[in-house]
mmCIF file of C-alpha atoms in Angstrom:
data_model
loop_
_atom_site.group_PDB
_atom_site.id
_atom_site.type_symbol
_atom_site.label_atom_id
_atom_site.label_comp_id
_atom_site.label_asym_id
_atom_site.label_seq_id
_atom_site.Cartn_x
_atom_site.Cartn_y
_atom_site.Cartn_z
ATOM 1 C CA GLU A 627 3.581 -19.115 -1.551
ATOM 2 C CA ALA A 628 4.051 -17.453 1.831
ATOM 3 C CA GLU A 629 1.520 -14.790 2.730
ATOM 4 C CA VAL A 630 0.928 -12.163 5.355
ATOM 5 C CA ALA A 631 -1.879 -13.255 7.645
ATOM 6 C CA GLN A 632 -4.298 -10.883 9.326
ATOM 7 C CA SER A 633 -7.228 -11.395 11.640
ATOM 8 C CA PRO A 634 -10.022 -10.717 11.970
ATOM 9 C CA ARG A 635 -11.012 -9.967 8.388
ATOM 10 C CA TYR A 636 -14.000 -7.918 9.489
ATOM 11 C CA LYS A 637 -14.756 -6.156 12.753
ATOM 12 C CA ILE A 638 -17.792 -4.165 13.804
ATOM 13 C CA THR A 639 -17.537 -2.307 17.067
ATOM 14 C CA GLU A 640 -19.307 0.475 18.884
ATOM 15 C CA LYS A 641 -17.595 3.771 19.459
ATOM 16 C CA SER A 642 -15.658 4.024 22.721
ATOM 17 C CA GLN A 643 -14.953 0.277 22.668
ATOM 18 C CA ALA A 644 -11.503 -1.227 22.329
ATOM 19 C CA VAL A 645 -10.498 -3.177 19.243
ATOM 20 C CA ALA A 646 -7.370 -5.121 18.314
ATOM 21 C CA PHE A 647 -5.979 -6.434 15.050
ATOM 22 C CA TRP A 648 -3.356 -9.110 14.594
ATOM 23 C CA CYS A 649 -0.767 -9.593 11.867
ATOM 24 C CA ASP A 650 1.648 -12.434 11.147
ATOM 25 C CA PRO A 651 4.240 -11.421 8.538
ATOM 26 C CA ILE A 652 6.035 -13.642 6.073
ATOM 27 C CA SER A 653 8.661 -15.692 7.870
ATOM 28 C CA GLY A 654 12.039 -13.967 7.877
ATOM 29 C CA HIS A 655 10.701 -10.515 7.086
ATOM 30 C CA ALA A 656 12.307 -8.086 9.482
ATOM 31 C CA THR A 657 10.213 -5.066 8.606
ATOM 32 C CA LEU A 658 6.504 -4.859 9.383
ATOM 33 C CA TYR A 659 4.085 -2.069 8.559
ATOM 34 C CA TRP A 660 0.577 -1.116 9.588
ATOM 35 C CA TYR A 661 -1.444 1.036 7.214
ATOM 36 C CA ARG A 662 -4.891 2.576 7.277
ATOM 37 C CA GLN A 663 -6.748 2.866 3.999
ATOM 38 C CA ILE A 664 -9.862 4.956 3.659
ATOM 39 C CA LEU A 665 -12.105 4.211 0.698
ATOM 40 C CA GLY A 666 -10.926 6.055 -2.391
ATOM 41 C CA GLN A 667 -7.459 6.795 -1.024
ATOM 42 C CA GLY A 668 -4.080 5.136 -0.903
ATOM 43 C CA PRO A 669 -2.721 3.356 2.169
ATOM 44 C CA GLU A 670 -1.436 5.695 4.868
ATOM 45 C CA LEU A 671 1.432 4.426 7.006
ATOM 46 C CA LEU A 672 0.599 4.260 10.706
ATOM 47 C CA VAL A 673 3.661 2.504 12.101
ATOM 48 C CA GLN A 674 6.768 0.717 10.863
ATOM 49 C CA PHE A 675 8.741 -1.864 12.836
ATOM 50 C CA GLN A 676 12.252 -3.098 12.267
ATOM 51 C CA ASP A 677 12.324 -6.358 14.187
ATOM 52 C CA GLU A 678 10.763 -5.434 17.535
ATOM 53 C CA SER A 679 11.615 -1.731 17.382
ATOM 54 C CA VAL A 680 9.401 1.064 16.134
ATOM 55 C CA VAL A 681 11.242 3.061 13.464
ATOM 56 C CA ASP A 682 8.409 5.333 12.350
ATOM 57 C CA ASP A 683 5.168 6.054 14.172
ATOM 58 C CA SER A 684 4.891 9.709 13.241
ATOM 59 C CA GLN A 685 1.407 9.229 11.733
ATOM 60 C CA LEU A 686 0.044 7.048 14.550
ATOM 61 C CA PRO A 687 -2.597 8.821 16.692
ATOM 62 C CA LYS A 688 -0.900 7.889 19.921
ATOM 63 C CA ASP A 689 -3.687 9.071 22.181
ATOM 64 C CA ARG A 690 -5.803 6.107 21.079
ATOM 65 C CA PHE A 691 -3.679 3.834 18.892
ATOM 66 C CA SER A 692 -0.902 1.533 20.028
ATOM 67 C CA ALA A 693 1.146 -1.114 18.260
ATOM 68 C CA GLU A 694 3.578 -3.720 19.419
ATOM 69 C CA ARG A 695 5.782 -6.430 17.987
ATOM 70 C CA LEU A 696 7.201 -7.894 21.151
ATOM 71 C CA LYS A 697 9.263 -10.766 19.760
ATOM 72 C CA GLY A 698 9.916 -9.241 16.399
ATOM 73 C CA VAL A 699 7.537 -11.588 14.619
ATOM 74 C CA ASP A 700 3.781 -11.049 14.804
ATOM 75 C CA SER A 701 2.240 -7.733 15.705
ATOM 76 C CA THR A 702 -0.891 -6.261 17.260
ATOM 77 C CA LEU A 703 -2.503 -2.905 16.543
ATOM 78 C CA LYS A 704 -4.959 -1.625 19.131
ATOM 79 C CA ILE A 705 -7.455 1.211 19.154
ATOM 80 C CA GLN A 706 -8.921 2.389 22.444
ATOM 81 C CA PRO A 707 -11.381 4.001 22.416
ATOM 82 C CA ALA A 708 -12.613 3.574 18.856
ATOM 83 C CA GLU A 709 -14.191 6.577 17.150
ATOM 84 C CA LEU A 710 -16.523 6.765 14.164
ATOM 85 C CA GLY A 711 -13.733 8.210 12.040
ATOM 86 C CA ASP A 712 -11.621 5.098 12.588
ATOM 87 C CA SER A 713 -13.799 3.114 10.177
ATOM 88 C CA ALA A 714 -11.389 1.994 7.467
ATOM 89 C CA MET A 715 -9.372 -0.919 6.141
ATOM 90 C CA TYR A 716 -6.316 -1.703 8.255
ATOM 91 C CA LEU A 717 -3.552 -3.310 6.263
ATOM 92 C CA CYS A 718 -0.449 -5.096 7.436
ATOM 93 C CA ALA A 719 2.570 -5.558 5.194
ATOM 94 C CA SER A 720 6.024 -7.003 5.591
ATOM 95 C CA SER A 721 9.321 -6.839 3.743
ATOM 96 C CA LEU A 722 12.755 -8.384 4.006
ATOM 97 C CA ALA A 723 14.216 -4.988 4.758
ATOM 98 C CA ALA A 724 13.073 -1.393 4.914
ATOM 99 C CA LEU A 725 13.654 -0.429 1.279
ATOM 100 C CA HIS A 726 12.400 -3.625 -0.310
ATOM 101 C CA GLU A 727 9.027 -4.346 -1.864
ATOM 102 C CA GLN A 728 6.242 -4.963 0.601
ATOM 103 C CA TYR A 729 3.878 -7.902 0.734
ATOM 104 C CA PHE A 730 0.396 -7.093 1.921
ATOM 105 C CA GLY A 731 -2.124 -9.071 3.906
ATOM 106 C CA PRO A 732 -5.848 -9.140 3.145
ATOM 107 C CA GLY A 733 -6.613 -6.410 5.662
ATOM 108 C CA THR A 734 -9.154 -5.954 8.442
ATOM 109 C CA ARG A 735 -12.248 -3.984 7.569
ATOM 110 C CA LEU A 736 -13.258 -2.008 10.670
ATOM 111 C CA THR A 737 -16.682 -0.447 11.045
ATOM 112 C CA VAL A 738 -17.328 1.711 14.079
ATOM 113 C CA THR A 739 -21.005 2.351 14.859
ATOM 114 C CA ALA B 257 7.204 15.517 3.739
ATOM 115 C CA GLN B 258 7.213 13.837 0.391
ATOM 116 C CA SER B 259 4.024 13.332 -1.566
ATOM 117 C CA VAL B 260 2.887 11.200 -4.479
ATOM 118 C CA SER B 261 0.381 12.464 -7.031
ATOM 119 C CA GLN B 262 -1.784 10.313 -9.240
ATOM 120 C CA HIS B 263 -4.207 12.061 -11.556
ATOM 121 C CA ASN B 264 -7.375 10.894 -13.289
ATOM 122 C CA HIS B 265 -8.589 8.845 -10.380
ATOM 123 C CA HIS B 266 -11.222 7.054 -12.488
ATOM 124 C CA VAL B 267 -10.274 5.668 -15.889
ATOM 125 C CA ILE B 268 -12.683 3.798 -18.151
ATOM 126 C CA LEU B 269 -11.480 2.263 -21.383
ATOM 127 C CA SER B 270 -12.256 -0.517 -23.821
ATOM 128 C CA GLU B 271 -10.342 -3.739 -24.269
ATOM 129 C CA ALA B 272 -7.295 -3.400 -26.533
ATOM 130 C CA ALA B 273 -6.952 0.295 -25.734
ATOM 131 C CA SER B 274 -3.670 1.589 -24.397
ATOM 132 C CA LEU B 275 -3.349 2.637 -20.772
ATOM 133 C CA GLU B 276 -1.066 5.205 -19.205
ATOM 134 C CA LEU B 277 -1.274 6.226 -15.564
ATOM 135 C CA GLY B 278 0.750 9.137 -14.314
ATOM 136 C CA CYS B 279 2.712 9.243 -11.080
ATOM 137 C CA ASN B 280 4.673 12.262 -9.827
ATOM 138 C CA TYR B 281 6.504 12.549 -6.534
ATOM 139 C CA SER B 282 7.967 15.438 -4.629
ATOM 140 C CA TYR B 283 11.123 14.005 -3.013
ATOM 141 C CA GLY B 284 14.376 15.246 -4.537
ATOM 142 C CA GLY B 285 16.826 12.623 -3.344
ATOM 143 C CA THR B 286 17.351 8.963 -4.193
ATOM 144 C CA VAL B 287 14.069 7.084 -4.472
ATOM 145 C CA ASN B 288 12.772 3.565 -4.848
ATOM 146 C CA LEU B 289 9.599 3.429 -6.920
ATOM 147 C CA PHE B 290 6.761 0.930 -7.051
ATOM 148 C CA TRP B 291 3.449 0.293 -8.690
ATOM 149 C CA TYR B 292 1.007 -1.890 -6.784
ATOM 150 C CA VAL B 293 -2.263 -3.294 -8.068
ATOM 151 C CA GLN B 294 -5.374 -4.379 -6.227
ATOM 152 C CA TYR B 295 -7.758 -6.565 -8.199
ATOM 153 C CA PRO B 296 -11.364 -6.733 -6.964
ATOM 154 C CA GLY B 297 -11.517 -8.719 -3.752
ATOM 155 C CA GLN B 298 -7.783 -9.352 -3.635
ATOM 156 C CA HIS B 299 -4.731 -8.118 -1.727
ATOM 157 C CA LEU B 300 -2.488 -5.335 -2.857
ATOM 158 C CA GLN B 301 0.293 -6.896 -4.882
ATOM 159 C CA LEU B 302 3.443 -5.644 -6.530
ATOM 160 C CA LEU B 303 3.196 -4.900 -10.237
ATOM 161 C CA LEU B 304 6.736 -3.609 -10.790
ATOM 162 C CA LYS B 305 9.541 -1.719 -9.101
ATOM 163 C CA TYR B 306 12.498 0.522 -9.870
ATOM 164 C CA PHE B 307 15.573 0.812 -7.690
ATOM 165 C CA SER B 308 18.333 1.688 -10.142
ATOM 166 C CA GLY B 309 19.618 0.932 -13.630
ATOM 167 C CA ASP B 310 17.496 0.899 -16.773
ATOM 168 C CA PRO B 311 14.763 3.489 -16.200
ATOM 169 C CA LEU B 312 12.322 1.439 -18.272
ATOM 170 C CA VAL B 313 11.148 -1.436 -16.129
ATOM 171 C CA LYS B 314 8.895 -4.302 -17.049
ATOM 172 C CA GLY B 315 6.476 -5.901 -14.655
ATOM 173 C CA ILE B 316 3.925 -8.649 -14.639
ATOM 174 C CA LYS B 317 1.023 -8.980 -17.073
ATOM 175 C CA GLY B 318 2.573 -6.796 -19.767
ATOM 176 C CA PHE B 319 2.892 -3.644 -17.702
ATOM 177 C CA GLU B 320 5.898 -1.360 -17.860
ATOM 178 C CA ALA B 321 6.893 1.906 -16.243
ATOM 179 C CA GLU B 322 9.419 4.583 -17.054
ATOM 180 C CA PHE B 323 11.370 6.543 -14.477
ATOM 181 C CA ILE B 324 12.136 10.082 -15.637
ATOM 182 C CA LYS B 325 14.263 11.647 -12.952
ATOM 183 C CA SER B 326 14.101 15.175 -14.366
ATOM 184 C CA LYS B 327 10.314 15.086 -14.260
ATOM 185 C CA PHE B 328 10.034 13.276 -10.914
ATOM 186 C CA SER B 329 7.752 10.835 -12.669
ATOM 187 C CA PHE B 330 7.198 7.077 -12.826
ATOM 188 C CA ASN B 331 4.354 6.535 -15.273
ATOM 189 C CA LEU B 332 2.756 3.142 -15.796
ATOM 190 C CA ARG B 333 1.827 1.880 -19.258
ATOM 191 C CA LYS B 334 0.251 -1.069 -20.970
ATOM 192 C CA PRO B 335 -0.141 -1.082 -24.769
ATOM 193 C CA SER B 336 -3.303 -3.187 -24.901
ATOM 194 C CA VAL B 337 -5.490 -3.741 -21.851
ATOM 195 C CA GLN B 338 -7.742 -6.675 -21.101
ATOM 196 C CA TRP B 339 -10.926 -6.912 -19.101
ATOM 197 C CA SER B 340 -8.888 -8.642 -16.358
ATOM 198 C CA ASP B 341 -6.855 -5.443 -15.876
ATOM 199 C CA THR B 342 -9.827 -3.889 -14.122
ATOM 200 C CA ALA B 343 -8.335 -2.940 -10.770
ATOM 201 C CA GLU B 344 -7.051 -0.127 -8.624
ATOM 202 C CA TYR B 345 -3.450 0.917 -9.250
ATOM 203 C CA PHE B 346 -1.262 2.632 -6.664
ATOM 204 C CA CYS B 347 2.067 4.338 -7.149
ATOM 205 C CA ALA B 348 4.384 4.274 -4.125
ATOM 206 C CA VAL B 349 7.689 5.993 -3.450
ATOM 207 C CA ILE B 350 10.340 5.367 -0.819
ATOM 208 C CA GLY B 351 12.480 8.413 -0.192
ATOM 209 C CA ASN B 352 14.565 9.178 2.890
ATOM 210 C CA ASN B 353 13.462 5.781 4.238
ATOM 211 C CA ARG B 354 9.808 6.838 4.177
ATOM 212 C CA LEU B 355 7.161 5.241 2.018
ATOM 213 C CA ALA B 356 4.278 7.232 0.591
ATOM 214 C CA PHE B 357 1.406 6.006 -1.586
ATOM 215 C CA GLY B 358 -0.589 7.942 -4.112
ATOM 216 C CA LYS B 359 -4.372 8.003 -3.930
ATOM 217 C CA GLY B 360 -4.717 5.395 -6.652
ATOM 218 C CA ASN B 361 -6.318 5.082 -10.074
ATOM 219 C CA GLN B 362 -9.508 3.081 -10.420
ATOM 220 C CA VAL B 363 -9.320 1.486 -13.869
ATOM 221 C CA VAL B 364 -12.338 -0.176 -15.459
ATOM 222 C CA VAL B 365 -11.878 -2.061 -18.724
ATOM 223 C CA ILE B 366 -15.050 -2.621 -20.710
ATOM 224 C CA PRO B 367 -15.142 -5.871 -22.718
#
């Protein structure tokens, strides 16, 4: 069964450093999402792509976060500089289209020290 | 902005007990509704979904949910839980092309 791939699975970084996460969606899925999940809460959408275009980044802290999906396939989420409050699970999901069910990857657990 | 409310964040029950988890949303237009489950150490995965049609939907592992439009609710039920149902359950709503998740229900089933 096809899965969403994410790497790394775990990342420890010092505050003020840069960090990047990678996501490879299920083949053929046009829509890709990045979420942040803090322990004890539901996933919070950071950015949504339709192919290579951003369709919703209203919750993305643009002063330090950036995301790209240059060829409309895999995607990278970057944080620079990282802050202590960025410690969380970062989830990637993909779907065939915007209103369809989403398939989630295993996530990247980020710890900022 | 729309919101999704899940109450009783922590639920503890014995095997064979019935489970009902509430989900209420604030968006007044057409919605697509989902319940996702996250078993310990595993990915979030889809439990069931509602787009249109019969408001009583059946999902995997004996779960079902009922969409009540007048109450803006999409409650999840299972008549008899098993120890393997221990997990975190998230309600999610797409309205106006925006997806929002609830805060989740941590369910622990005691053998």
